[in-house]
CSV table of C-alpha atoms in Angstrom, one decimal:
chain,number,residue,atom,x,y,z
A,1,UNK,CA,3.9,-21.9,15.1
A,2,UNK,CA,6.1,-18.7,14.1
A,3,UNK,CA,9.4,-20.5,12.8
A,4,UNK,CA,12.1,-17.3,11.5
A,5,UNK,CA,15.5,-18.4,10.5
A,6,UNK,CA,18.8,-16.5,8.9
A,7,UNK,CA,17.1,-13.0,9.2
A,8,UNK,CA,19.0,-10.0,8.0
A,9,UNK,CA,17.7,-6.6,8.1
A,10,UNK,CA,19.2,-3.5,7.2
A,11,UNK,CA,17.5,-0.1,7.7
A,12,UNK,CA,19.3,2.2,5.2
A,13,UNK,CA,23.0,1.9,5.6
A,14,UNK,CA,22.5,0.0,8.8
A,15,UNK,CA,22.5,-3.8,9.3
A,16,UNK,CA,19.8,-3.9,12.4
A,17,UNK,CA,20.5,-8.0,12.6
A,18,UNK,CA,22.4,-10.2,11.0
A,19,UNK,CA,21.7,-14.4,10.6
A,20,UNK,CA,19.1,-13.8,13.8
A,21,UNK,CA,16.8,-17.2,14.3
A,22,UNK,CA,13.9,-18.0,16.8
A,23,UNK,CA,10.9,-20.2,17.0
A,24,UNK,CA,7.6,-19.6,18.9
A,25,UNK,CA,5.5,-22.1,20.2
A,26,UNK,CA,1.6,-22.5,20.5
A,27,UNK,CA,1.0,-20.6,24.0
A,28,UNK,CA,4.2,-18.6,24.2
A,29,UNK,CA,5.2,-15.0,24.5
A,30,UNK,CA,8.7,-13.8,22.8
A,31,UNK,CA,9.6,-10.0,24.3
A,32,UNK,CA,11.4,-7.8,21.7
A,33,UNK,CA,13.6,-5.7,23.9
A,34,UNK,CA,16.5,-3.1,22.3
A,35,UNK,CA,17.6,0.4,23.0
A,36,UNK,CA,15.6,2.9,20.7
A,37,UNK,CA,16.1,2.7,17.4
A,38,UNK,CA,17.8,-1.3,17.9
A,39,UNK,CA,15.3,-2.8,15.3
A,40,UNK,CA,12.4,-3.6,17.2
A,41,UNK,CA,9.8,-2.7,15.2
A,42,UNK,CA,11.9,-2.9,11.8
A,43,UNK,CA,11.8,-7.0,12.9
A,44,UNK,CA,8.0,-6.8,13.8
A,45,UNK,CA,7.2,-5.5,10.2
A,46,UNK,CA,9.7,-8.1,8.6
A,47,UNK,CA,7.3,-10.7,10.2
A,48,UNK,CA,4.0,-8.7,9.2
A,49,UNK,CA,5.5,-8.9,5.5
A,50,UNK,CA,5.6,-5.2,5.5
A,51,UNK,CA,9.4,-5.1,5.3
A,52,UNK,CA,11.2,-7.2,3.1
A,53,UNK,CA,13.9,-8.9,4.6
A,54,UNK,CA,17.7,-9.2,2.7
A,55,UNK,CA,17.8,-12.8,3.3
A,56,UNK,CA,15.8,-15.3,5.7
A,57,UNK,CA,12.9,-17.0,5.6
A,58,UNK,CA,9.9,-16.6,8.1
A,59,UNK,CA,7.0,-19.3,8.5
A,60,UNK,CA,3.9,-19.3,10.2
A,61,UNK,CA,2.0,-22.6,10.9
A,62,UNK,CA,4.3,-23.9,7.8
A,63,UNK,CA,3.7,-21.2,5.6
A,64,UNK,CA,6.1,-18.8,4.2
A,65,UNK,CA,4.6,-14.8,3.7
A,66,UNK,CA,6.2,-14.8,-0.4
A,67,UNK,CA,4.6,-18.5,-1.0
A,68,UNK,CA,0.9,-17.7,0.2
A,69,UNK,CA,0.5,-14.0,1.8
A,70,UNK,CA,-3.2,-14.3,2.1
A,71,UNK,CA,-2.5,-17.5,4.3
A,72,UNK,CA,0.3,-16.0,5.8
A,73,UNK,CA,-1.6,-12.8,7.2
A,74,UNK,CA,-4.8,-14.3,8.1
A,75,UNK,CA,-2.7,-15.9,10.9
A,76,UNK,CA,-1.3,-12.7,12.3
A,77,UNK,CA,-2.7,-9.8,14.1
A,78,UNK,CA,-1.1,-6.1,14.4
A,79,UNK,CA,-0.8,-3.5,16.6
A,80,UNK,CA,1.7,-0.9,15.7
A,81,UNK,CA,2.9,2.4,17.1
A,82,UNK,CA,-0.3,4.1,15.8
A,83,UNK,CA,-3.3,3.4,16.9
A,84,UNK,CA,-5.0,2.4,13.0
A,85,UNK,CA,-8.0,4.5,13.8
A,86,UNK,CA,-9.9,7.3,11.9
A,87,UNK,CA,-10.3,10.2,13.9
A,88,UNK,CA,-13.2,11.3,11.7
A,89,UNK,CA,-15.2,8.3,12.5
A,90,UNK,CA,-16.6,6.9,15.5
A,91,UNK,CA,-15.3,4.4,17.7
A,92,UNK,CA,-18.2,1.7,17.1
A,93,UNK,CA,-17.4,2.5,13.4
A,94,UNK,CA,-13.5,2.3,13.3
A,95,UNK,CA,-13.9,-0.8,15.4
A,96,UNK,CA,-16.9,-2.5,13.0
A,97,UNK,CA,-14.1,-1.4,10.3
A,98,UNK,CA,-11.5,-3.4,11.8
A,99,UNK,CA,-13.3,-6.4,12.2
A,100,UNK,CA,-14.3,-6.3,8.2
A,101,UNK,CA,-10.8,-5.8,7.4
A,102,UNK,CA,-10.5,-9.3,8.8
A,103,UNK,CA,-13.9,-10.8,7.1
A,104,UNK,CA,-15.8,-10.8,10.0
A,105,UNK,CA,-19.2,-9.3,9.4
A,106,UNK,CA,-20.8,-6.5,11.0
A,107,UNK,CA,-22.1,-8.2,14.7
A,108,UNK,CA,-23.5,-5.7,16.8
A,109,UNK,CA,-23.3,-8.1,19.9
A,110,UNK,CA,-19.3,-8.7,19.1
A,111,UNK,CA,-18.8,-4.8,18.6
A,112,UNK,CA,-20.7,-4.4,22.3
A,113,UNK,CA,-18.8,-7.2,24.4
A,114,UNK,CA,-15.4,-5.7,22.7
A,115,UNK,CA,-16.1,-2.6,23.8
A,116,UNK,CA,-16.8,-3.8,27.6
A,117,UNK,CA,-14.1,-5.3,27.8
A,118,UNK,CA,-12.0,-2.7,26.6
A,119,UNK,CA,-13.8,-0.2,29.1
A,120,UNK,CA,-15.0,1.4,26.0
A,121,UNK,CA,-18.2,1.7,26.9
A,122,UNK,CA,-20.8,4.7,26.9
A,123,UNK,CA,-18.3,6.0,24.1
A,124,UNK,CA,-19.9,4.1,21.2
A,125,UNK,CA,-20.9,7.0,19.1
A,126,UNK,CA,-17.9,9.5,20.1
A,127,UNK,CA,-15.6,10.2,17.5
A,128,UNK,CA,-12.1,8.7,17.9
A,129,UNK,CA,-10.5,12.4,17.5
A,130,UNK,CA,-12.4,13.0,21.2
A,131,UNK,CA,-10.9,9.7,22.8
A,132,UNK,CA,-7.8,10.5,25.2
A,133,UNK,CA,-4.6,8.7,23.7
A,134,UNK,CA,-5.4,5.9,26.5
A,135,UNK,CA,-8.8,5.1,25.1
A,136,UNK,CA,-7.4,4.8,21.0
A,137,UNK,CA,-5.8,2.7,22.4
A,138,UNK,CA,-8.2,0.3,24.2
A,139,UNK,CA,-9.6,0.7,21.2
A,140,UNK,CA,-7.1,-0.6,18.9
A,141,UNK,CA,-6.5,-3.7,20.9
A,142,UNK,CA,-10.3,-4.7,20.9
A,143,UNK,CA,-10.1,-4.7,17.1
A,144,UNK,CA,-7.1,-6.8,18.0
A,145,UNK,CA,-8.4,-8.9,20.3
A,146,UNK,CA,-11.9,-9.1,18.1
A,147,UNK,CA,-10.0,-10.7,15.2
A,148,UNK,CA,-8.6,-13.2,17.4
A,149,UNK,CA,-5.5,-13.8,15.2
A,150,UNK,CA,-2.9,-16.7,16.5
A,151,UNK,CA,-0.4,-14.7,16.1
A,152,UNK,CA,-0.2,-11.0,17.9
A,153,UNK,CA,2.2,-8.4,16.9
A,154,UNK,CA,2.4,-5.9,18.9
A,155,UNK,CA,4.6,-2.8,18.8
A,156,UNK,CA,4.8,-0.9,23.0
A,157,UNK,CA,1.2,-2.2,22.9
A,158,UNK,CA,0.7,-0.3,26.6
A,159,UNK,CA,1.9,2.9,25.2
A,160,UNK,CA,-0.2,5.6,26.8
A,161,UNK,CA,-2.4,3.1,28.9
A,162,UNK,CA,-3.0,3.3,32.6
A,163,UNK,CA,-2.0,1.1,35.4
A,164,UNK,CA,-5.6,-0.2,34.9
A,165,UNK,CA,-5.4,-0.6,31.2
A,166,UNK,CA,-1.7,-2.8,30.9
A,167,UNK,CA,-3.6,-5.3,33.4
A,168,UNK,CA,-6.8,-5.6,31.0
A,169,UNK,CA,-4.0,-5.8,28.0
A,170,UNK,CA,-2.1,-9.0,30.3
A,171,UNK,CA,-5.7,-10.2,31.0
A,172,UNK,CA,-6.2,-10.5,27.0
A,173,UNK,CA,-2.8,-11.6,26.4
A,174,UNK,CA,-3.1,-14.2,29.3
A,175,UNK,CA,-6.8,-15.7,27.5
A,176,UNK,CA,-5.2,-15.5,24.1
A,177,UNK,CA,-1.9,-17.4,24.9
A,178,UNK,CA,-3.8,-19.9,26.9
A,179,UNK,CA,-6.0,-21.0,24.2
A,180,UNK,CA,-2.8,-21.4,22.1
A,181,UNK,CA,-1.6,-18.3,20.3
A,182,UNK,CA,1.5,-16.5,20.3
A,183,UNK,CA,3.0,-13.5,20.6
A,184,UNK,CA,5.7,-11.2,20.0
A,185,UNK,CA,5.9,-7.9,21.5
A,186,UNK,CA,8.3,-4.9,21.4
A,187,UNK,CA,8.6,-2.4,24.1
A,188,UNK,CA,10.9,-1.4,27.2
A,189,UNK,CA,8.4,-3.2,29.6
A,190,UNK,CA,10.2,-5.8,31.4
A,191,UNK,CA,7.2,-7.6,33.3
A,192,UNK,CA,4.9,-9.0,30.5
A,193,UNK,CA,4.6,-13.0,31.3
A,194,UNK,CA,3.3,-15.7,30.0
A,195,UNK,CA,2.6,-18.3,32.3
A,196,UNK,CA,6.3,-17.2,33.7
A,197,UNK,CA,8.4,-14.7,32.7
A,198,UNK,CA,9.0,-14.7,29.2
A,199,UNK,CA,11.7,-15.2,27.2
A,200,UNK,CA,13.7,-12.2,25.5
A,201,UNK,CA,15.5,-11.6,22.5
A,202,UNK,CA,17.6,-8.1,23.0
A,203,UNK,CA,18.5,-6.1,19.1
A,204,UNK,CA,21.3,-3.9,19.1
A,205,UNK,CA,24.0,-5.7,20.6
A,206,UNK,CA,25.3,-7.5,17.5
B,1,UNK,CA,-14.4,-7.2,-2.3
B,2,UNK,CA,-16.6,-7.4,0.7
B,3,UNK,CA,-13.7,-5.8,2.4
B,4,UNK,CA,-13.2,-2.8,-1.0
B,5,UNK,CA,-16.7,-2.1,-0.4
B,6,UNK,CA,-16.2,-1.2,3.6
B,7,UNK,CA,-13.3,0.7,2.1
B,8,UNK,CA,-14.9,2.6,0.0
B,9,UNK,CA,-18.1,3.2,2.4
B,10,UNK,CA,-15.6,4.6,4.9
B,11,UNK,CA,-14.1,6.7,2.4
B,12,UNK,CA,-17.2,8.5,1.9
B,13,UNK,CA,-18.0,9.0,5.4
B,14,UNK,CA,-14.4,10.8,5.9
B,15,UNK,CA,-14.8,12.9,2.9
B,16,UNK,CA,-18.2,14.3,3.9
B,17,UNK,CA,-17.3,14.6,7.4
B,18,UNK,CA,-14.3,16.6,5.4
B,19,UNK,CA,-16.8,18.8,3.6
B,20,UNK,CA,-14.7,22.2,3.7
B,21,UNK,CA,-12.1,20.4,1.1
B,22,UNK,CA,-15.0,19.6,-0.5
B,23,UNK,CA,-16.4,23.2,-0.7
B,24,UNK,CA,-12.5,24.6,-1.2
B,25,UNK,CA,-12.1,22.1,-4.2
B,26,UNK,CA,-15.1,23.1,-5.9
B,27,UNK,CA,-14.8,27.1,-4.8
B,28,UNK,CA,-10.7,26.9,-6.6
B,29,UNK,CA,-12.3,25.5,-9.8
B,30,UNK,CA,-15.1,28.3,-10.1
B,31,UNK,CA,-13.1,31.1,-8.9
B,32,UNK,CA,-9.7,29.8,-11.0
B,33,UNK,CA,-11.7,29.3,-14.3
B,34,UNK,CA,-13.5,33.1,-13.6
B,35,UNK,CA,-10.4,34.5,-12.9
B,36,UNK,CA,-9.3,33.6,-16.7
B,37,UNK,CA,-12.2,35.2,-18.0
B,38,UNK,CA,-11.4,38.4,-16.4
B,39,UNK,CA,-8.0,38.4,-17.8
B,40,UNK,CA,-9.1,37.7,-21.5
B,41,UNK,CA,-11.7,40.7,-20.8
B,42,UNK,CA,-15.3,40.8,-22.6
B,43,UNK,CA,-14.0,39.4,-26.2
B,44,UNK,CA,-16.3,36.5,-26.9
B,45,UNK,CA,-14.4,34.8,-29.4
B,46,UNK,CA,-11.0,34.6,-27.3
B,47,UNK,CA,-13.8,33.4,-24.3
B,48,UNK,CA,-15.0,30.6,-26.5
B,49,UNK,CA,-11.4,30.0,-27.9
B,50,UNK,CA,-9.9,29.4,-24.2
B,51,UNK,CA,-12.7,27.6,-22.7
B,52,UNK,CA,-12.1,23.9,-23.1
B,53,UNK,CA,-8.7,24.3,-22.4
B,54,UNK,CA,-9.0,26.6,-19.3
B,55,UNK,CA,-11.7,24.7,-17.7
B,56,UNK,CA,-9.9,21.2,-18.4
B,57,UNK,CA,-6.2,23.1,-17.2
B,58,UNK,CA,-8.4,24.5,-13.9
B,59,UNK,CA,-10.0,20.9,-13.6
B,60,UNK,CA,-6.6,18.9,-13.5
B,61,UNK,CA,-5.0,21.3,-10.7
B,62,UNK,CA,-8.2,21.6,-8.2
B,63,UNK,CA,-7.9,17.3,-8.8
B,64,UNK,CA,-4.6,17.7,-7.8
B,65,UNK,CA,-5.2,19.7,-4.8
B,66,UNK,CA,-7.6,16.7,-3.8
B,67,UNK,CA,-5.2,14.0,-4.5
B,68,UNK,CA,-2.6,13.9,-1.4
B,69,UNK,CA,-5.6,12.7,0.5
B,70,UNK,CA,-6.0,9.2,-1.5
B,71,UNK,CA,-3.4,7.2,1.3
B,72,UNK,CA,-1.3,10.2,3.3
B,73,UNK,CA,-3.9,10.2,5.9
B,74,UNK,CA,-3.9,6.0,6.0
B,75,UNK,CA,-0.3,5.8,6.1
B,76,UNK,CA,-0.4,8.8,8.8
B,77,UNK,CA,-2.6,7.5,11.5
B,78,UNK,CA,-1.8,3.8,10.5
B,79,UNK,CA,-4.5,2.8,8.9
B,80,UNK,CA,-2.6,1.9,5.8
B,81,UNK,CA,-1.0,-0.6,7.4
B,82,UNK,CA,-3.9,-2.7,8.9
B,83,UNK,CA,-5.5,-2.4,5.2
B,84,UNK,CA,-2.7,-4.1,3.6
B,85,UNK,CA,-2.5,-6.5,5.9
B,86,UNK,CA,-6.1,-8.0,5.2
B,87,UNK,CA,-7.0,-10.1,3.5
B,88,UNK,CA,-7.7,-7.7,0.3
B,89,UNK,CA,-5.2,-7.5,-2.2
B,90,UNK,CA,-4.1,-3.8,-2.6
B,91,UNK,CA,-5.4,-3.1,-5.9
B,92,UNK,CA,-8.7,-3.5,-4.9
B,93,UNK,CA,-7.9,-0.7,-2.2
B,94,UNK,CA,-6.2,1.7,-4.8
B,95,UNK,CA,-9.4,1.2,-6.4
B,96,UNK,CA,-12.3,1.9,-3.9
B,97,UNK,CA,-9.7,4.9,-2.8
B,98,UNK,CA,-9.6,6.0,-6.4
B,99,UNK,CA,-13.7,5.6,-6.6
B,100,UNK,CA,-14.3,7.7,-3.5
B,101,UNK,CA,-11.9,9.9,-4.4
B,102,UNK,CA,-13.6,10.5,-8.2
B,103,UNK,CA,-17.0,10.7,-6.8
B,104,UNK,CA,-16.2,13.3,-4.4
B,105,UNK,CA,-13.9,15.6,-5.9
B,106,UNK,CA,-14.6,15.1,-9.9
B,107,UNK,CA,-18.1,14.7,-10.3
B,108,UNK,CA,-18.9,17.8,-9.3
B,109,UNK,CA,-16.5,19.0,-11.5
B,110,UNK,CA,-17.8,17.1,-14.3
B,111,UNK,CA,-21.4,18.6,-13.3
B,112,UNK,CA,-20.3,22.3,-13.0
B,113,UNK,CA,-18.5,22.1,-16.1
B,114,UNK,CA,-21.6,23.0,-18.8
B,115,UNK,CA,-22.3,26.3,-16.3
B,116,UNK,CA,-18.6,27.3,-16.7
B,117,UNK,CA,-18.5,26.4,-20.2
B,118,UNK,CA,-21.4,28.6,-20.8
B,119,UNK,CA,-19.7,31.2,-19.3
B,120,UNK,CA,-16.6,30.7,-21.9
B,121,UNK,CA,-19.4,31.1,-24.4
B,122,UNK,CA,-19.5,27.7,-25.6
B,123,UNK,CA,-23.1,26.6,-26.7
B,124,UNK,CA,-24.5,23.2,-28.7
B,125,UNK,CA,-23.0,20.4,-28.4
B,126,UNK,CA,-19.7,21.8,-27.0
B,127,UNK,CA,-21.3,21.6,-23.9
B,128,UNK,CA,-22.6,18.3,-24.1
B,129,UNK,CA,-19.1,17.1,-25.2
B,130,UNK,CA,-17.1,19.0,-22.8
B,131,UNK,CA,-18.7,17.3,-19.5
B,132,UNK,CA,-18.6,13.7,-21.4
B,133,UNK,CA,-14.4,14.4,-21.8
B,134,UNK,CA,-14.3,15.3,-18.0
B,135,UNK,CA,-16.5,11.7,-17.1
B,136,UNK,CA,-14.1,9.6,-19.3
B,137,UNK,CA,-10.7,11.5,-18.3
B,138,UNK,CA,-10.8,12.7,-14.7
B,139,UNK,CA,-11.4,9.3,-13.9
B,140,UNK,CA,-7.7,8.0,-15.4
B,141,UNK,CA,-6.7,11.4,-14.0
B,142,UNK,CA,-7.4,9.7,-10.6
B,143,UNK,CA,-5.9,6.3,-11.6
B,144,UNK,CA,-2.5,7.8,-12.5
B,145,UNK,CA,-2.6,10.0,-9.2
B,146,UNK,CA,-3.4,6.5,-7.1
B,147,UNK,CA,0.1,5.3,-8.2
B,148,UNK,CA,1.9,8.5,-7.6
B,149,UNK,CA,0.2,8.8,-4.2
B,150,UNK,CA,1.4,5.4,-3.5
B,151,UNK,CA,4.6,6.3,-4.3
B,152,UNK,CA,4.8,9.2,-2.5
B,153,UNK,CA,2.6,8.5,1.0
B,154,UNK,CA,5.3,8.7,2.9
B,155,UNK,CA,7.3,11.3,1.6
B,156,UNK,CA,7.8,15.0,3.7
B,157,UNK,CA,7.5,16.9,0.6
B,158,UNK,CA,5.7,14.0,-1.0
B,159,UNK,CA,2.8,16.4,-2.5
B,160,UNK,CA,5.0,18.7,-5.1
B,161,UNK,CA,6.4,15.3,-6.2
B,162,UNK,CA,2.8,14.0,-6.6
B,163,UNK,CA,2.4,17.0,-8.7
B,164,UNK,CA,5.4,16.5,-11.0
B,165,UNK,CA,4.8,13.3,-11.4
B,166,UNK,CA,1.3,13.1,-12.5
B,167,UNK,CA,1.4,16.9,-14.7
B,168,UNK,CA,3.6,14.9,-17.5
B,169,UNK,CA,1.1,12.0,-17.8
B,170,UNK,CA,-1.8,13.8,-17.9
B,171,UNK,CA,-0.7,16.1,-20.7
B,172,UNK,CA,-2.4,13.0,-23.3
B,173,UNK,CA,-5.5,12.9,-21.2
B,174,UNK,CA,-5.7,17.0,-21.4
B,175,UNK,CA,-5.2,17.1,-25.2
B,176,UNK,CA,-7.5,14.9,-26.0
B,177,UNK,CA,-10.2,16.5,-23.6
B,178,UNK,CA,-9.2,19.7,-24.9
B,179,UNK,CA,-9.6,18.7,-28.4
B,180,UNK,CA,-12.8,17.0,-28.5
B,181,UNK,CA,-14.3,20.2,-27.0
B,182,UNK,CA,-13.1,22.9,-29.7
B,183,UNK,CA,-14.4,20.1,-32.7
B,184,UNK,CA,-17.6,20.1,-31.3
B,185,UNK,CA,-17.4,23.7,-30.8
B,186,UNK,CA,-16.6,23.8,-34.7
B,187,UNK,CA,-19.3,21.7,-35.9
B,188,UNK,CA,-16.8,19.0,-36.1
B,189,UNK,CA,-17.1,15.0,-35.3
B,190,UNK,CA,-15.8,14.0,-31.8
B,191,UNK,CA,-15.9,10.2,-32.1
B,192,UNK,CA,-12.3,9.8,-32.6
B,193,UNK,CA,-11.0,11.8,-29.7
B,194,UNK,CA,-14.0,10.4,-26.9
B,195,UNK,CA,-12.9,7.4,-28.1
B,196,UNK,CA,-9.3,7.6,-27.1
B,197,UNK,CA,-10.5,8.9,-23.7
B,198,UNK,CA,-12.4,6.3,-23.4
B,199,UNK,CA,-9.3,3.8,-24.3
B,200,UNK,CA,-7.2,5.6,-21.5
B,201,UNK,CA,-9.9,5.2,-19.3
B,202,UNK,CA,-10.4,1.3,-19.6
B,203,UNK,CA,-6.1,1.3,-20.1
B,204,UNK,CA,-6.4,3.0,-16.6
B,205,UNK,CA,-8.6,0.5,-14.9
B,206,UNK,CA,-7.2,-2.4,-16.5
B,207,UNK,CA,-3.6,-1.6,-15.0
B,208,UNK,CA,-2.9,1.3,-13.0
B,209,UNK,CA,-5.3,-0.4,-9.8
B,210,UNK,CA,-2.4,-2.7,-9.7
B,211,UNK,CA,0.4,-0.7,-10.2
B,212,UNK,CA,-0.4,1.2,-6.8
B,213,UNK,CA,-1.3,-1.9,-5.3
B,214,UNK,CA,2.6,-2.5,-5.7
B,215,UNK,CA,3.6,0.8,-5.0
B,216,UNK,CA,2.1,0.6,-1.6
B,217,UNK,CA,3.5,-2.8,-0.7
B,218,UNK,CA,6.7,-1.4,-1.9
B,219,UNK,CA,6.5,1.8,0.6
B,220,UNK,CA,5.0,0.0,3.2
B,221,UNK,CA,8.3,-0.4,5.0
């Protein structure tokens, strides 16, 4: 599915990796793991498309980001240090916002089970600026988990979530993997599995 | 488009749940363009002679005041990033930001302008023609500031380079605004100078859309 190969990133005057290949499968889980400022999420946006990469190629389902973006980004889902929420707005609103940044109509029913599942709900009409840091991001991953992209990006997706919340967030990424997406996520969390641990790919040692 | 249109809807909602920059914007642009009229005293003739051109000056800066809040706030609470990586192309975002921003922040501007200019003394037609330059130019005004914002979302000091970057290219925009006013204050035809407004306008859609579009994939990182 997610096919990368030659990457090299520099940050400035630093060279974060140099000639780094990997391939993800349908179903699998790749852990980003690095000490701070290793080149975690640098790598994450080079796969988003939001960094450009000094030399490489990266191809999802067989399509390169610079040959087809719209292709390329309809297959991949993201979840970055900030939540991606309006704090003016409220959270049935950010979340009906997310899902139309993704083509999906406004559906009322969707908006509700999202929000169940996310244990988001009673707090349809608060404004995102009144949600604890825990529930923005609940909140974020259901406009995740709503768009039901292939492929997850996620930057320390259980950042600020409870003991409770980083089992709903396996939960998802268990249902998500096992109907045959992918994911790669970034954090210091050892124990994310798919199926088994997964596998790791450590920055910062090169 | 679909997805410029929910944009642009949520832009709204943020600005009016914003009101008080609405209320400061338009509160800087009364009190700034009074506050010239006190300095030039009670002499009408200097009053009508500085009008156009105070009111368009005042005009520009309470725009610019408004303008760091076209993508800074996206780019701040991440927002920026989901948008751009939709399925929109980013010029269609510069656009509905450039929109909401306009609607919001000029057109009242644009509205208020015949009371102030009334104040200047202008009377007739000058104060027909003076609200039809602000329509055509605050609107490029915008346009060029979408690009600079781009450029400068996610800068520290990114706002007094937003400044210096859009002051130089709106000097055309001003002139022309300025000058359409005094001819019609004169008794003279304004054709020629609406006209090139109206060329920087269309110019300004035609392009600059897209030019932030690439300014904000180019800052993404």
């Amino acid at each position: 599915m997610l096919e990368a190969r030659g990457l090299t990133i520099w940050r400035g005057e630093r060279r974060l990796c140099h000639d780094l290949s990997f391939s993800l499968a349908s179903g699998s889980l790749l852990l980003l793991q690095g000490r701070n400022g290793s080149g975690k999420t640098s790598l994450l946006r080079c796969l988003a498309g939001l960094l450009p990469l000094e030399s490489g190629t990266v191809e999802l389902n067989g399509v390169a980001y610079g040959r087809d973006p719209a292709r390329y980004l309809r297959c991949l889902g993201w979840l970055g240090h900030k939540d991606g929420l309006k704090a003016e707005l409220s959270v049935r609103r950010n979340l009906a916002f997310r899902l139309r940044l993704a083509g999906l109509a406004g559906q009322a029913g969707k908006e509700d089970e999202l929000l169940e599942r996310a244990g988001l709900k009673g707090l349809e009409n608060r404004v995102a600026a009144q949600l604890s840091y825990g529930q923005r991001r609940r909140l974020a991953l259901a406009g995740l988990i709503g768009v039901a992209p292939p492929l997850w990006l996620l930057d320390e997706p259980d950042a600020n979530l409870d003991a409770q919340g980083r089992e709903w967030l396996q939960r998802e990424l268990d249902s998500h993997l096992d109907a045959g997406g992918c994911a790669v996520l970034a954090g210091h969390r050892m124990e994310w599995r798919s199926r088994g641990p997964a596998p790791q790919l450590i920055l910062g040692i090169a | 488009m679909r997805i410029g249109l929910a944009v642009l809807r949520n832009e709204f909602l943020i600005y009016f749940k914003k009101w008080v920059h609405i209320i400061i914007n338009i509160a800087f642009f009364i009190f700034s363009t009074s506050l010239f009229s006190l300095v030039a005293g009670l002499e009408q003739g200097l009053l009508a002679e500085w009008g156009a051109g105070v009111i368009w000056v005042v005009a520009l800066l309470s725009m610019l005041l408004a303008m760091p809040l076209l993508f800074q706030p996206d780019r701040e609470d991440g927002t920026l990033d989901l948008m751009l990586l939709s399925a929109m192309d980013p010029a269609w975002l510069a656009l509905a930001k450039a929109g909401a921003n306009w609607c919001v922040f000029g057109l009242p501007l644009v509205l208020l302008s015949p009371l102030l200019g009334a104040s200047y003394g202008l009377e007739g037609i000058a104060l027909v023609v003076l609200p039809a330059t602000l329509a055509l130019g605050t609107p490029a005004l915008i346009l060029l500031a979408t690009v600079a914002a781009a450029l400068t979302a996610g800068l520290r000091r990114g706002v007094g380079l937003l400044a210096l970057l859009v002051l130089p290219l709106a000097l055309p925009i001003l002139l022309f605004g300025v000058r359409a006013t005094e001819l019609a204050a004169d008794g003279f035809p304004t054709a020629a100078p609406l006209m090139m407004l109206g060329a920087f306008l269309l110019l300004a859609l035609g392009l600059l859309p897209w030019a932030a579009g690439a300014a904000l994939r180019a800052t993404a990182n």
